[in-house]
CSV table of C-alpha atoms in Angstrom, one decimal:
chain,number,residue,atom,x,y,z
A,1125,MET,CA,0.0,0.0,0.0
A,1126,THR,CA,1.3,3.5,-0.9
A,1127,HIS,CA,0.7,6.6,1.1
A,1128,HIS,CA,1.8,10.2,0.3
A,1129,LEU,CA,4.4,11.0,2.9
A,1130,GLN,CA,3.8,14.7,3.0
A,1131,LYS,CA,0.0,14.2,3.4
A,1132,VAL,CA,0.5,11.7,6.2
A,1133,LEU,CA,3.0,13.9,8.1
A,1134,SER,CA,0.9,17.0,7.7
A,1135,THR,CA,-2.1,15.2,9.1
A,1136,LEU,CA,-0.1,13.7,12.0
A,1137,ALA,CA,1.0,17.2,12.9
A,1138,ILE,CA,-2.6,18.4,13.0
A,1139,VAL,CA,-3.6,15.5,15.2
A,1140,LEU,CA,-0.9,16.2,17.7
A,1141,LEU,CA,-1.9,19.8,18.0
A,1142,LEU,CA,-5.7,19.3,18.2
A,1143,PRO,CA,-6.7,15.7,19.1
A,1144,PHE,CA,-10.4,16.2,19.4
A,1145,LEU,CA,-12.9,14.3,17.4
A,1146,SER,CA,-16.6,15.2,17.7
A,1147,TYR,CA,-19.5,12.7,17.6
A,1148,ALA,CA,-21.9,14.9,19.6
A,1149,GLN,CA,-23.7,16.8,16.9
A,1150,ASN,CA,-24.5,16.6,13.2
A,1151,TRP,CA,-22.1,18.5,10.9
A,1152,VAL,CA,-22.8,20.9,8.1
A,1153,ASN,CA,-22.0,18.9,5.0
A,1154,GLY,CA,-18.7,19.5,3.3
A,1155,TYR,CA,-16.8,21.1,6.2
A,1156,SER,CA,-13.9,19.4,7.9
A,1157,TYR,CA,-13.4,21.4,11.1
A,1158,ARG,CA,-15.3,23.6,13.5
A,1159,LYS,CA,-15.0,25.5,16.8
A,1160,LYS,CA,-17.7,26.3,19.3
A,1161,ILE,CA,-18.3,29.9,20.2
A,1162,THR,CA,-20.3,30.8,23.4
A,1163,ILE,CA,-21.3,34.4,23.9
A,1164,ASN,CA,-21.1,35.8,27.4
A,1165,LYS,CA,-24.7,36.8,28.0
A,1166,ASN,CA,-23.6,39.2,30.8
A,1167,LYS,CA,-22.1,41.4,28.0
A,1168,VAL,CA,-25.4,41.6,26.2
A,1169,SER,CA,-27.7,44.4,27.5
A,1170,PRO,CA,-31.3,43.2,27.6
A,1171,THR,CA,-34.4,45.0,26.3
A,1172,VAL,CA,-36.3,45.6,29.6
A,1173,ILE,CA,-40.1,45.3,29.3
A,1174,ILE,CA,-42.1,47.0,32.1
A,1175,TYR,CA,-45.6,45.8,32.6
A,1176,GLY,CA,-48.6,47.7,34.0
A,1177,ASN,CA,-48.3,46.0,37.4
A,1178,GLY,CA,-44.6,47.1,37.7
A,1179,VAL,CA,-43.2,43.7,36.9
A,1180,THR,CA,-40.1,43.9,34.6
A,1181,GLU,CA,-38.8,41.3,32.1
A,1182,ASN,CA,-35.4,41.1,30.4
A,1183,LYS,CA,-35.7,40.2,26.7
A,1184,ASP,CA,-33.1,39.0,24.3
A,1185,LEU,CA,-31.9,41.1,21.3
A,1186,VAL,CA,-33.4,40.1,18.0
A,1187,ASP,CA,-31.4,39.9,14.7
A,1188,PHE,CA,-28.2,41.3,16.3
A,1189,PRO,CA,-25.0,41.3,14.1
A,1190,VAL,CA,-22.2,40.0,16.3
A,1191,LEU,CA,-18.6,40.7,15.5
A,1192,ILE,CA,-16.6,37.5,15.5
A,1193,GLU,CA,-12.8,37.6,15.4
A,1194,LEU,CA,-10.8,34.4,15.3
A,1195,THR,CA,-7.0,33.9,14.8
A,1196,GLY,CA,-4.5,31.1,15.1
A,1197,ASP,CA,-2.1,28.8,13.3
A,1198,ASN,CA,-4.9,26.4,12.3
A,1199,LEU,CA,-6.5,29.3,10.4
A,1200,VAL,CA,-3.4,30.2,8.4
A,1201,HIS,CA,-3.3,29.6,4.7
A,1202,ILE,CA,0.1,28.8,3.1
A,1203,PRO,CA,0.0,28.7,-0.7
A,1204,GLY,CA,0.7,25.1,-1.9
A,1205,ASP,CA,0.7,23.6,1.6
A,1206,CYS,CA,-1.4,20.4,1.6
A,1207,GLY,CA,-1.9,20.8,5.4
A,1208,ASN,CA,-4.0,24.0,5.1
A,1209,LYS,CA,-7.2,23.8,7.1
A,1210,ILE,CA,-8.5,27.0,5.6
A,1211,GLN,CA,-8.3,25.9,2.0
A,1212,ASN,CA,-9.3,29.2,0.3
A,1213,ALA,CA,-6.6,31.9,0.2
A,1214,GLU,CA,-9.3,34.5,0.8
A,1215,GLY,CA,-10.7,32.6,3.8
A,1216,ARG,CA,-14.1,32.1,2.2
A,1217,ASP,CA,-14.5,28.4,2.9
A,1218,ILE,CA,-16.3,29.1,6.2
A,1219,THR,CA,-19.8,29.2,7.6
A,1220,PHE,CA,-21.6,29.6,10.9
A,1221,THR,CA,-24.6,27.8,12.6
A,1222,LEU,CA,-26.3,28.0,15.9
A,1223,ALA,CA,-25.3,25.1,18.2
A,1224,GLY,CA,-27.7,22.2,17.7
A,1225,SER,CA,-28.4,23.2,14.1
A,1226,THR,CA,-27.0,22.6,10.7
A,1227,THR,CA,-28.7,25.5,9.1
A,1228,PRO,CA,-26.2,28.2,8.1
A,1229,LEU,CA,-26.7,31.6,9.7
A,1230,ASN,CA,-26.4,34.8,7.6
A,1231,PHE,CA,-22.9,36.2,8.0
A,1232,GLN,CA,-20.5,38.4,6.2
A,1233,LEU,CA,-16.7,38.0,6.0
A,1234,ASP,CA,-15.2,41.4,6.7
A,1235,SER,CA,-11.5,40.5,6.3
A,1236,TYR,CA,-9.0,37.6,6.3
A,1237,ASP,CA,-5.2,37.7,6.8
A,1238,ALA,CA,-3.8,34.4,5.4
A,1239,LEU,CA,-0.4,35.0,7.0
A,1240,THR,CA,-1.7,35.4,10.6
A,1241,GLY,CA,-4.9,33.4,10.2
A,1242,LYS,CA,-7.0,36.3,11.5
A,1243,LEU,CA,-10.7,36.2,10.4
A,1244,THR,CA,-13.1,39.0,11.0
A,1245,CYS,CA,-16.8,38.3,10.4
A,1246,TRP,CA,-20.3,39.7,11.2
A,1247,VAL,CA,-22.8,37.0,12.2
A,1248,LYS,CA,-26.5,37.7,12.4
A,1249,ILE,CA,-27.9,36.1,15.6
A,1250,PRO,CA,-31.7,35.6,15.4
A,1251,SER,CA,-32.1,35.8,19.2
A,1252,LEU,CA,-29.1,36.9,21.2
A,1253,SER,CA,-29.4,35.8,24.9
A,1254,ALA,CA,-29.1,38.8,27.2
A,1255,GLU,CA,-28.2,39.4,30.8
A,1256,GLY,CA,-31.0,38.5,33.1
A,1257,SER,CA,-33.2,36.7,30.5
A,1258,PRO,CA,-34.3,33.1,31.1
A,1259,THR,CA,-32.6,31.8,28.0
A,1260,THR,CA,-29.2,30.0,28.1
A,1261,ALA,CA,-26.2,31.7,26.7
A,1262,THR,CA,-26.1,31.8,22.9
A,1263,SER,CA,-23.7,29.3,21.3
A,1264,LEU,CA,-22.8,28.9,17.7
A,1265,TYR,CA,-20.3,26.9,15.6
A,1266,PHE,CA,-17.7,28.2,13.2
A,1267,TYR,CA,-17.1,25.7,10.4
A,1268,TYR,CA,-14.1,25.8,8.0
A,1269,GLY,CA,-12.2,23.7,5.5
A,1270,SER,CA,-14.5,23.2,2.5
A,1271,ALA,CA,-15.0,23.4,-1.2
A,1272,THR,CA,-18.0,25.6,-0.6
A,1273,LEU,CA,-17.1,29.3,-0.8
A,1274,HIS,CA,-18.8,32.2,1.0
A,1275,ASP,CA,-19.4,35.5,-1.0
A,1276,PRO,CA,-19.6,38.5,1.3
A,1277,LEU,CA,-21.3,40.6,-1.3
A,1278,SER,CA,-24.0,38.0,-2.2
A,1279,SER,CA,-27.6,38.2,-1.1
A,1280,ALA,CA,-26.8,35.9,1.8
A,1281,GLY,CA,-24.0,38.2,2.9
A,1282,PHE,CA,-26.2,41.3,2.6
A,1283,ALA,CA,-28.9,39.5,4.7
A,1284,THR,CA,-26.5,39.7,7.7
A,1285,TRP,CA,-27.9,43.2,8.0
A,1286,SER,CA,-31.6,44.0,8.5
A,1287,PRO,CA,-33.3,46.1,5.9
A,1288,ASP,CA,-33.1,49.4,7.9
A,1289,TYR,CA,-29.3,49.4,7.3
A,1290,THR,CA,-28.7,51.5,4.2
A,1291,ARG,CA,-24.9,52.0,4.3
A,1292,ILE,CA,-22.3,49.9,6.0
A,1293,TRP,CA,-18.7,50.6,5.2
A,1294,HIS,CA,-16.2,48.2,6.7
A,1295,MET,CA,-13.4,50.5,5.4
A,1296,ASN,CA,-11.6,47.9,3.4
A,1297,LYS,CA,-9.8,48.8,0.2
A,1298,ASP,CA,-12.4,47.1,-2.0
A,1299,LYS,CA,-11.8,48.9,-5.3
A,1300,PRO,CA,-8.7,50.7,-6.6
A,1301,PRO,CA,-7.5,53.3,-6.1
A,1302,ALA,CA,-9.3,53.9,-2.7
A,1303,SER,CA,-13.0,53.0,-2.7
A,1304,VAL,CA,-15.0,51.1,-0.1
A,1305,LYS,CA,-18.0,49.0,-1.1
A,1306,ASN,CA,-21.3,49.2,0.7
A,1307,ALA,CA,-21.6,45.9,2.6
A,1308,ARG,CA,-25.3,46.2,2.3
A,1309,SER,CA,-25.7,46.4,-1.5
A,1310,ASN,CA,-23.9,46.4,-4.9
A,1311,VAL,CA,-25.2,49.9,-5.8
A,1312,VAL,CA,-22.1,51.8,-7.1
A,1313,GLN,CA,-23.5,55.2,-5.9
A,1314,GLN,CA,-23.5,53.8,-2.3
A,1315,GLU,CA,-19.8,53.1,-2.3
A,1316,LEU,CA,-17.5,55.4,-0.4
A,1317,ALA,CA,-14.9,56.9,-2.7
A,1318,GLY,CA,-11.8,58.8,-1.7
A,1319,ASN,CA,-11.1,62.2,-3.1
A,1320,ALA,CA,-8.1,63.0,-5.3
A,1321,MET,CA,-5.7,63.2,-2.3
A,1322,VAL,CA,-6.5,59.7,-1.1
A,1323,ASP,CA,-4.8,56.5,-2.2
A,1324,ALA,CA,-4.2,52.9,-1.0
A,1325,GLY,CA,-1.9,54.2,1.7
A,1326,ASN,CA,-4.9,55.6,3.6
A,1327,PHE,CA,-6.0,52.1,4.5
A,1328,VAL,CA,-4.4,50.9,7.7
A,1329,ASP,CA,-4.8,48.3,10.4
A,1330,SER,CA,-7.4,49.9,12.6
A,1331,LYS,CA,-10.0,49.2,15.2
A,1332,LEU,CA,-11.9,46.4,13.4
A,1333,ALA,CA,-9.6,45.0,10.8
A,1334,LYS,CA,-8.9,47.8,8.3
A,1335,GLY,CA,-9.8,51.5,8.6
A,1336,ILE,CA,-8.9,54.8,6.9
A,1337,MET,CA,-6.3,57.3,8.1
A,1338,LEU,CA,-6.9,60.9,7.2
A,1339,ASP,CA,-4.4,63.7,7.4
A,1340,GLY,CA,-6.6,66.6,8.7
A,1341,GLN,CA,-5.6,68.8,5.7
A,1342,SER,CA,-7.1,67.6,2.4
A,1343,GLU,CA,-8.2,64.0,2.6
A,1344,SER,CA,-11.9,62.9,2.7
A,1345,TYR,CA,-14.4,60.4,1.3
A,1346,GLY,CA,-17.7,60.8,-0.4
A,1347,SER,CA,-20.8,58.8,-1.3
A,1348,GLY,CA,-24.2,59.3,-3.0
A,1349,ILE,CA,-27.4,60.7,-1.7
A,1350,GLU,CA,-28.7,59.3,1.6
A,1351,ASN,CA,-31.7,61.4,2.8
A,1352,SER,CA,-33.3,59.6,5.7
A,1353,THR,CA,-34.8,61.7,8.4
A,1354,THR,CA,-35.3,58.8,10.9
A,1355,LEU,CA,-31.8,57.6,11.4
A,1356,THR,CA,-29.0,56.1,13.4
A,1357,ILE,CA,-25.4,57.0,12.4
A,1358,SER,CA,-22.4,55.3,13.9
A,1359,ALA,CA,-18.7,55.2,13.5
A,1360,TRP,CA,-15.4,54.3,15.4
A,1361,VAL,CA,-13.1,57.4,15.5
A,1362,LYS,CA,-9.7,58.0,16.9
A,1363,LEU,CA,-8.4,61.6,16.6
A,1364,LYS,CA,-4.7,62.4,16.5
A,1365,SER,CA,-5.2,65.8,17.9
A,1366,ILE,CA,-7.8,68.2,19.3
A,1367,GLY,CA,-8.1,71.9,18.7
A,1368,THR,CA,-10.0,72.3,15.5
A,1369,GLU,CA,-13.5,71.3,14.5
A,1370,GLN,CA,-13.3,67.9,12.8
A,1371,MET,CA,-16.1,66.4,10.7
A,1372,ILE,CA,-16.9,62.7,11.0
A,1373,ILE,CA,-19.8,62.4,8.6
A,1374,ALA,CA,-22.2,65.0,7.1
A,1375,ASN,CA,-25.0,65.1,4.5
A,1376,ASP,CA,-26.2,68.7,4.9
A,1377,SER,CA,-27.3,70.1,1.6
A,1378,SER,CA,-28.8,73.4,0.3
A,1379,ARG,CA,-32.1,73.8,-1.6
A,1380,LEU,CA,-34.3,76.6,-2.7
A,1381,SER,CA,-37.5,77.3,-0.6
A,1382,GLY,CA,-39.2,79.9,-2.8
A,1383,SER,CA,-36.5,82.4,-3.3
A,1384,THR,CA,-34.5,81.5,-0.2
A,1385,THR,CA,-31.7,79.0,0.1
A,1386,VAL,CA,-32.1,76.7,3.1
A,1387,VAL,CA,-30.2,73.8,4.5
A,1388,ASP,CA,-31.4,70.3,5.5
A,1389,GLY,CA,-29.5,67.3,6.8
A,1390,TYR,CA,-27.1,66.4,9.6
A,1391,LYS,CA,-23.5,66.7,10.9
A,1392,LEU,CA,-21.7,64.4,13.3
A,1393,LYS,CA,-18.5,66.0,14.4
A,1394,VAL,CA,-16.0,66.9,17.2
A,1395,ASN,CA,-15.8,70.6,18.0
A,1396,ALA,CA,-12.5,72.5,18.6
A,1397,SER,CA,-12.7,71.9,22.4
A,1398,GLY,CA,-12.9,68.1,21.8
A,1399,GLN,CA,-16.6,67.7,22.6
A,1400,PRO,CA,-18.8,65.4,20.4
A,1401,VAL,CA,-21.6,67.2,18.5
A,1402,PHE,CA,-24.6,66.0,16.5
A,1403,GLU,CA,-26.4,68.7,14.5
A,1404,LEU,CA,-29.7,68.5,12.6
A,1405,TYR,CA,-30.9,71.0,10.0
A,1406,ARG,CA,-34.4,71.6,8.7
A,1407,SER,CA,-35.0,74.6,6.5
A,1408,SER,CA,-31.8,76.1,8.0
A,1409,ALA,CA,-33.2,75.7,11.6
A,1410,LEU,CA,-30.4,74.2,13.7
A,1411,THR,CA,-30.9,71.7,16.5
A,1412,THR,CA,-27.7,70.7,18.4
A,1413,SER,CA,-26.9,67.8,20.7
A,1414,GLN,CA,-23.5,68.3,22.4
A,1415,GLY,CA,-21.7,66.1,24.9
A,1416,THR,CA,-20.2,67.9,27.9
A,1417,SER,CA,-17.1,65.6,28.3
A,1418,PHE,CA,-13.9,66.3,26.4
A,1419,LEU,CA,-12.5,63.5,24.2
A,1420,LEU,CA,-8.9,62.5,24.4
A,1421,PRO,CA,-6.6,62.2,21.4
A,1422,ASN,CA,-5.2,58.8,20.3
A,1423,THR,CA,-8.2,57.1,21.9
A,1424,TRP,CA,-10.9,55.1,20.2
A,1425,TYR,CA,-14.5,56.3,20.6
A,1426,TYR,CA,-17.8,54.8,19.3
A,1427,PHE,CA,-20.0,57.6,18.1
A,1428,CYS,CA,-23.7,57.3,17.6
A,1429,GLY,CA,-26.1,60.0,16.5
A,1430,GLN,CA,-29.8,59.3,16.3
A,1431,SER,CA,-33.0,61.1,15.3
A,1432,THR,CA,-36.6,60.1,15.0
A,1433,GLY,CA,-37.1,63.3,13.0
A,1434,GLU,CA,-38.3,65.1,16.1
A,1435,ASP,CA,-36.1,63.7,18.8
A,1436,ILE,CA,-32.3,63.9,18.8
A,1437,SER,CA,-29.7,62.0,20.8
A,1438,LEU,CA,-26.0,61.4,20.9
A,1439,ALA,CA,-24.2,58.5,22.5
A,1440,ILE,CA,-20.5,57.8,23.0
A,1441,ASN,CA,-19.3,54.3,23.8
A,1442,GLY,CA,-22.9,53.1,24.2
A,1443,VAL,CA,-23.8,55.8,26.8
A,1444,LYS,CA,-26.1,58.6,26.0
A,1445,VAL,CA,-24.3,61.9,26.5
A,1446,ALA,CA,-26.9,64.4,25.1
A,1447,GLY,CA,-30.3,64.6,23.6
A,1448,ARG,CA,-33.6,66.5,23.2
A,1449,THR,CA,-37.2,65.4,22.7
A,1450,GLY,CA,-40.0,67.2,21.0
A,1451,SER,CA,-42.9,67.1,18.5
A,1452,THR,CA,-41.6,69.5,15.9
A,1453,PRO,CA,-39.6,68.0,12.9
A,1454,ARG,CA,-36.0,68.9,13.4
A,1455,VAL,CA,-34.2,67.4,10.4
A,1456,GLY,CA,-34.9,67.7,6.7
A,1457,ALA,CA,-33.8,65.4,3.9
A,1458,GLY,CA,-30.1,65.9,3.2
A,1459,GLY,CA,-28.1,64.9,0.2
A,1460,SER,CA,-24.8,63.3,-0.7
A,1461,ILE,CA,-22.4,62.2,2.1
A,1462,LYS,CA,-19.0,63.3,3.2
A,1463,VAL,CA,-16.8,61.4,5.6
A,1464,GLY,CA,-13.7,63.2,7.0
A,1465,SER,CA,-14.6,66.7,6.0
A,1466,SER,CA,-17.5,69.1,5.7
A,1467,LYS,CA,-19.6,69.3,2.6
A,1468,GLN,CA,-18.0,72.7,2.0
A,1469,GLY,CA,-14.5,71.3,1.9
A,1470,GLY,CA,-13.2,72.2,5.4
A,1471,ASN,CA,-13.1,70.8,8.9
A,1472,PHE,CA,-10.9,67.9,7.8
A,1473,LEU,CA,-10.5,65.0,10.3
A,1474,ASN,CA,-7.0,64.2,11.5
A,1475,GLY,CA,-7.1,60.6,12.6
A,1476,GLU,CA,-8.7,57.2,11.9
A,1477,VAL,CA,-12.3,56.3,11.0
A,1478,ASP,CA,-13.6,52.7,11.0
A,1479,GLU,CA,-17.0,50.9,10.5
A,1480,VAL,CA,-19.3,53.7,9.5
A,1481,ARG,CA,-23.0,52.8,9.3
A,1482,ILE,CA,-26.3,54.5,8.5
A,1483,GLN,CA,-29.7,53.0,9.5
A,1484,THR,CA,-33.2,54.3,8.8
A,1485,SER,CA,-34.4,53.5,12.3
A,1486,VAL,CA,-33.5,54.5,15.9
A,1487,ARG,CA,-31.8,51.8,18.0
A,1488,LYS,CA,-32.5,51.5,21.7
A,1489,LEU,CA,-29.7,52.2,24.1
A,1490,GLU,CA,-29.3,48.5,25.0
A,1491,TRP,CA,-28.5,47.8,21.4
A,1492,LEU,CA,-25.8,50.5,21.3
A,1493,LYS,CA,-24.3,49.3,24.6
A,1494,THR,CA,-24.1,45.7,23.3
A,1495,GLU,CA,-22.5,46.9,20.0
A,1496,TYR,CA,-19.8,48.7,22.1
A,1497,ALA,CA,-19.2,45.8,24.4
A,1498,ASN,CA,-18.9,43.4,21.4
A,1499,GLN,CA,-16.6,45.6,19.4
A,1500,ILE,CA,-14.4,47.3,22.0
A,1501,ASN,CA,-13.0,43.9,23.0
A,1502,PRO,CA,-14.4,40.9,21.1
A,1503,GLN,CA,-12.3,38.4,23.0
A,1504,GLU,CA,-14.2,39.2,26.2
A,1505,PHE,CA,-17.5,39.0,24.5
A,1506,TYR,CA,-17.3,35.2,23.9
A,1507,THR,CA,-15.2,32.1,24.5
A,1508,ILE,CA,-13.9,29.8,21.8
A,1509,SER,CA,-13.6,26.1,22.4
A,1510,ALA,CA,-11.0,23.7,21.0
A,1511,GLU,CA,-11.0,22.6,17.4
A,1512,GLU,CA,-13.1,19.6,16.4
A,1513,TYR,CA,-12.8,17.2,13.5
A,1514,ASN,CA,-15.6,16.0,11.3
A,1515,PRO,CA,-15.8,12.2,12.1
A,1516,SER,CA,-17.2,11.5,8.6
A,1517,VAL,CA,-14.1,13.1,7.0
A,1518,PHE,CA,-11.3,11.7,9.2
A,1519,THR,CA,-10.3,8.1,9.7
A,1520,ARG,CA,-9.3,7.3,13.3
A,1521,PHE,CA,-6.4,5.0,14.2
A,1522,THR,CA,-7.7,3.4,17.5
A,1523,GLY,CA,-4.9,0.9,18.1
A,1524,SER,CA,-7.5,-1.3,19.7
A,1525,LYS,CA,-5.7,-4.5,18.6
A,1526,SER,CA,-2.1,-3.5,18.1
A,1527,ASN,CA,0.0,-0.6,16.8
A,1528,ALA,CA,0.1,-2.1,13.2
A,1529,TRP,CA,-0.9,0.4,10.6
A,1530,ASN,CA,-2.0,-2.3,8.1
A,1531,ASP,CA,-4.4,-4.1,10.4
A,1532,PRO,CA,-8.0,-3.1,9.7
A,1533,ALA,CA,-8.9,-3.9,13.3
A,1534,ASN,CA,-6.9,-0.9,14.4
A,1535,TRP,CA,-9.1,1.6,12.5
A,1536,SER,CA,-12.4,3.0,13.6
A,1537,ASN,CA,-14.2,2.1,10.3
A,1538,GLY,CA,-12.6,-1.3,10.0
A,1539,SER,CA,-10.6,-0.4,6.9
A,1540,VAL,CA,-7.0,0.8,6.4
A,1541,PRO,CA,-7.1,4.3,4.8
A,1542,GLY,CA,-6.1,4.8,1.3
A,1543,VAL,CA,-4.1,7.5,-0.5
A,1544,ASN,CA,-4.6,11.1,0.7
A,1545,ALA,CA,-6.8,10.1,3.6
A,1546,ASN,CA,-7.3,12.4,6.6
A,1547,ILE,CA,-6.0,10.5,9.6
A,1548,ILE,CA,-6.4,10.9,13.4
A,1549,ILE,CA,-4.3,8.9,15.8
A,1550,ALA,CA,-6.1,8.4,19.2
A,1551,ALA,CA,-4.5,10.1,22.2
A,1552,GLY,CA,-1.9,7.8,23.8
A,1553,LYS,CA,-1.6,5.5,20.8
A,1554,THR,CA,1.3,4.9,18.5
A,1555,ALA,CA,1.0,3.8,14.9
A,1556,ASP,CA,3.8,1.5,13.5
A,1557,LEU,CA,4.5,2.7,9.9
A,1558,SER,CA,7.4,0.3,9.3
A,1559,SER,CA,5.3,-2.2,7.4
A,1560,ILE,CA,4.1,0.3,4.8
A,1561,THR,CA,5.7,1.9,1.8
A,1562,MET,CA,5.6,5.7,1.6
A,1563,GLN,CA,6.0,7.7,-1.6
A,1564,VAL,CA,7.4,11.2,-1.5
């Protein structure tokens, strides 16, 4: 019998590192490996329902997109290496399911670094178990090693995000020279394009995988019209310096009202003193929501500006810092979008911007708090269990009779494996290869 030496040795190395074979649950067809991920429900802020008798109930979050970051040697892809567990150089041979299910969840691959084995994904959880709720902690499985490839910009990838998301920019360099695709659609006008001063060098390792670095002098990005008046705008921002007004995102636009030019739209920015500011315009009438705390340079902050059309609120790191309520419309339909500068070409941002999103709904504070908890430190938001092997893909050397490789009684399926087989040697057992011929 002939076995390919490199294949055997690669498989043996894998077995020595992660000797865990799973029989406990059905597998998604076509995937060789998986890891269980259990989310820390104490990091998930509940929706609190207050009933008429004063009784409260903590409810889970629905259709929440969780950031999942995984890294490790077993997720590295080396070109030409037959021992790769991630078989696709772009990291697309992956999927996710809830524990106990083989139905894939909607997810979107944000980025993959083949050299380090770091994967960044967003996974839509239908019901995310929250602190104080009666449900058990949410668990899911990450599957990998397959001929089936995920497309982040397919309809399944887009479905990671509920319909109220209109723009999601992960800040990856998706199109040369420096454009970012909308992770919610393939509409070109919804991409985020750098101005003439921006190039590939503006994309840097940032808060969540890649982000954009802006010089505070002339660099900015733009996108097509987004004119919602019920909205949630969010972004991760790290400023290099404080002392000038710096624009994060704006869509304020002028129009004629009779013979008068008026302004509608919004601005999310940091003022010269370092305070976060969210401004709404309706027929040039200005409503401002301004935080009282002063932000620090070289520190990441999660900004979120919201408006129902009448109400306005501003949250930093999942905590509301300012807001106003009312019954009078405060924001009119704006126009095209600028990120990193004002629409008029000033107030340039000096620092990094990552994961910019626009939604046509207002999220509750528990949603924002959970987003912050998930994204500020993903490794504390969940635990990742040891790698498991698909028992239908791997042949197990049990050594139940002896240590002879060629004896079928020593194999879990009663048959000696053939060429290019995936092999697991049971813990504490030794396989004697001296009786077989190996071909290099």
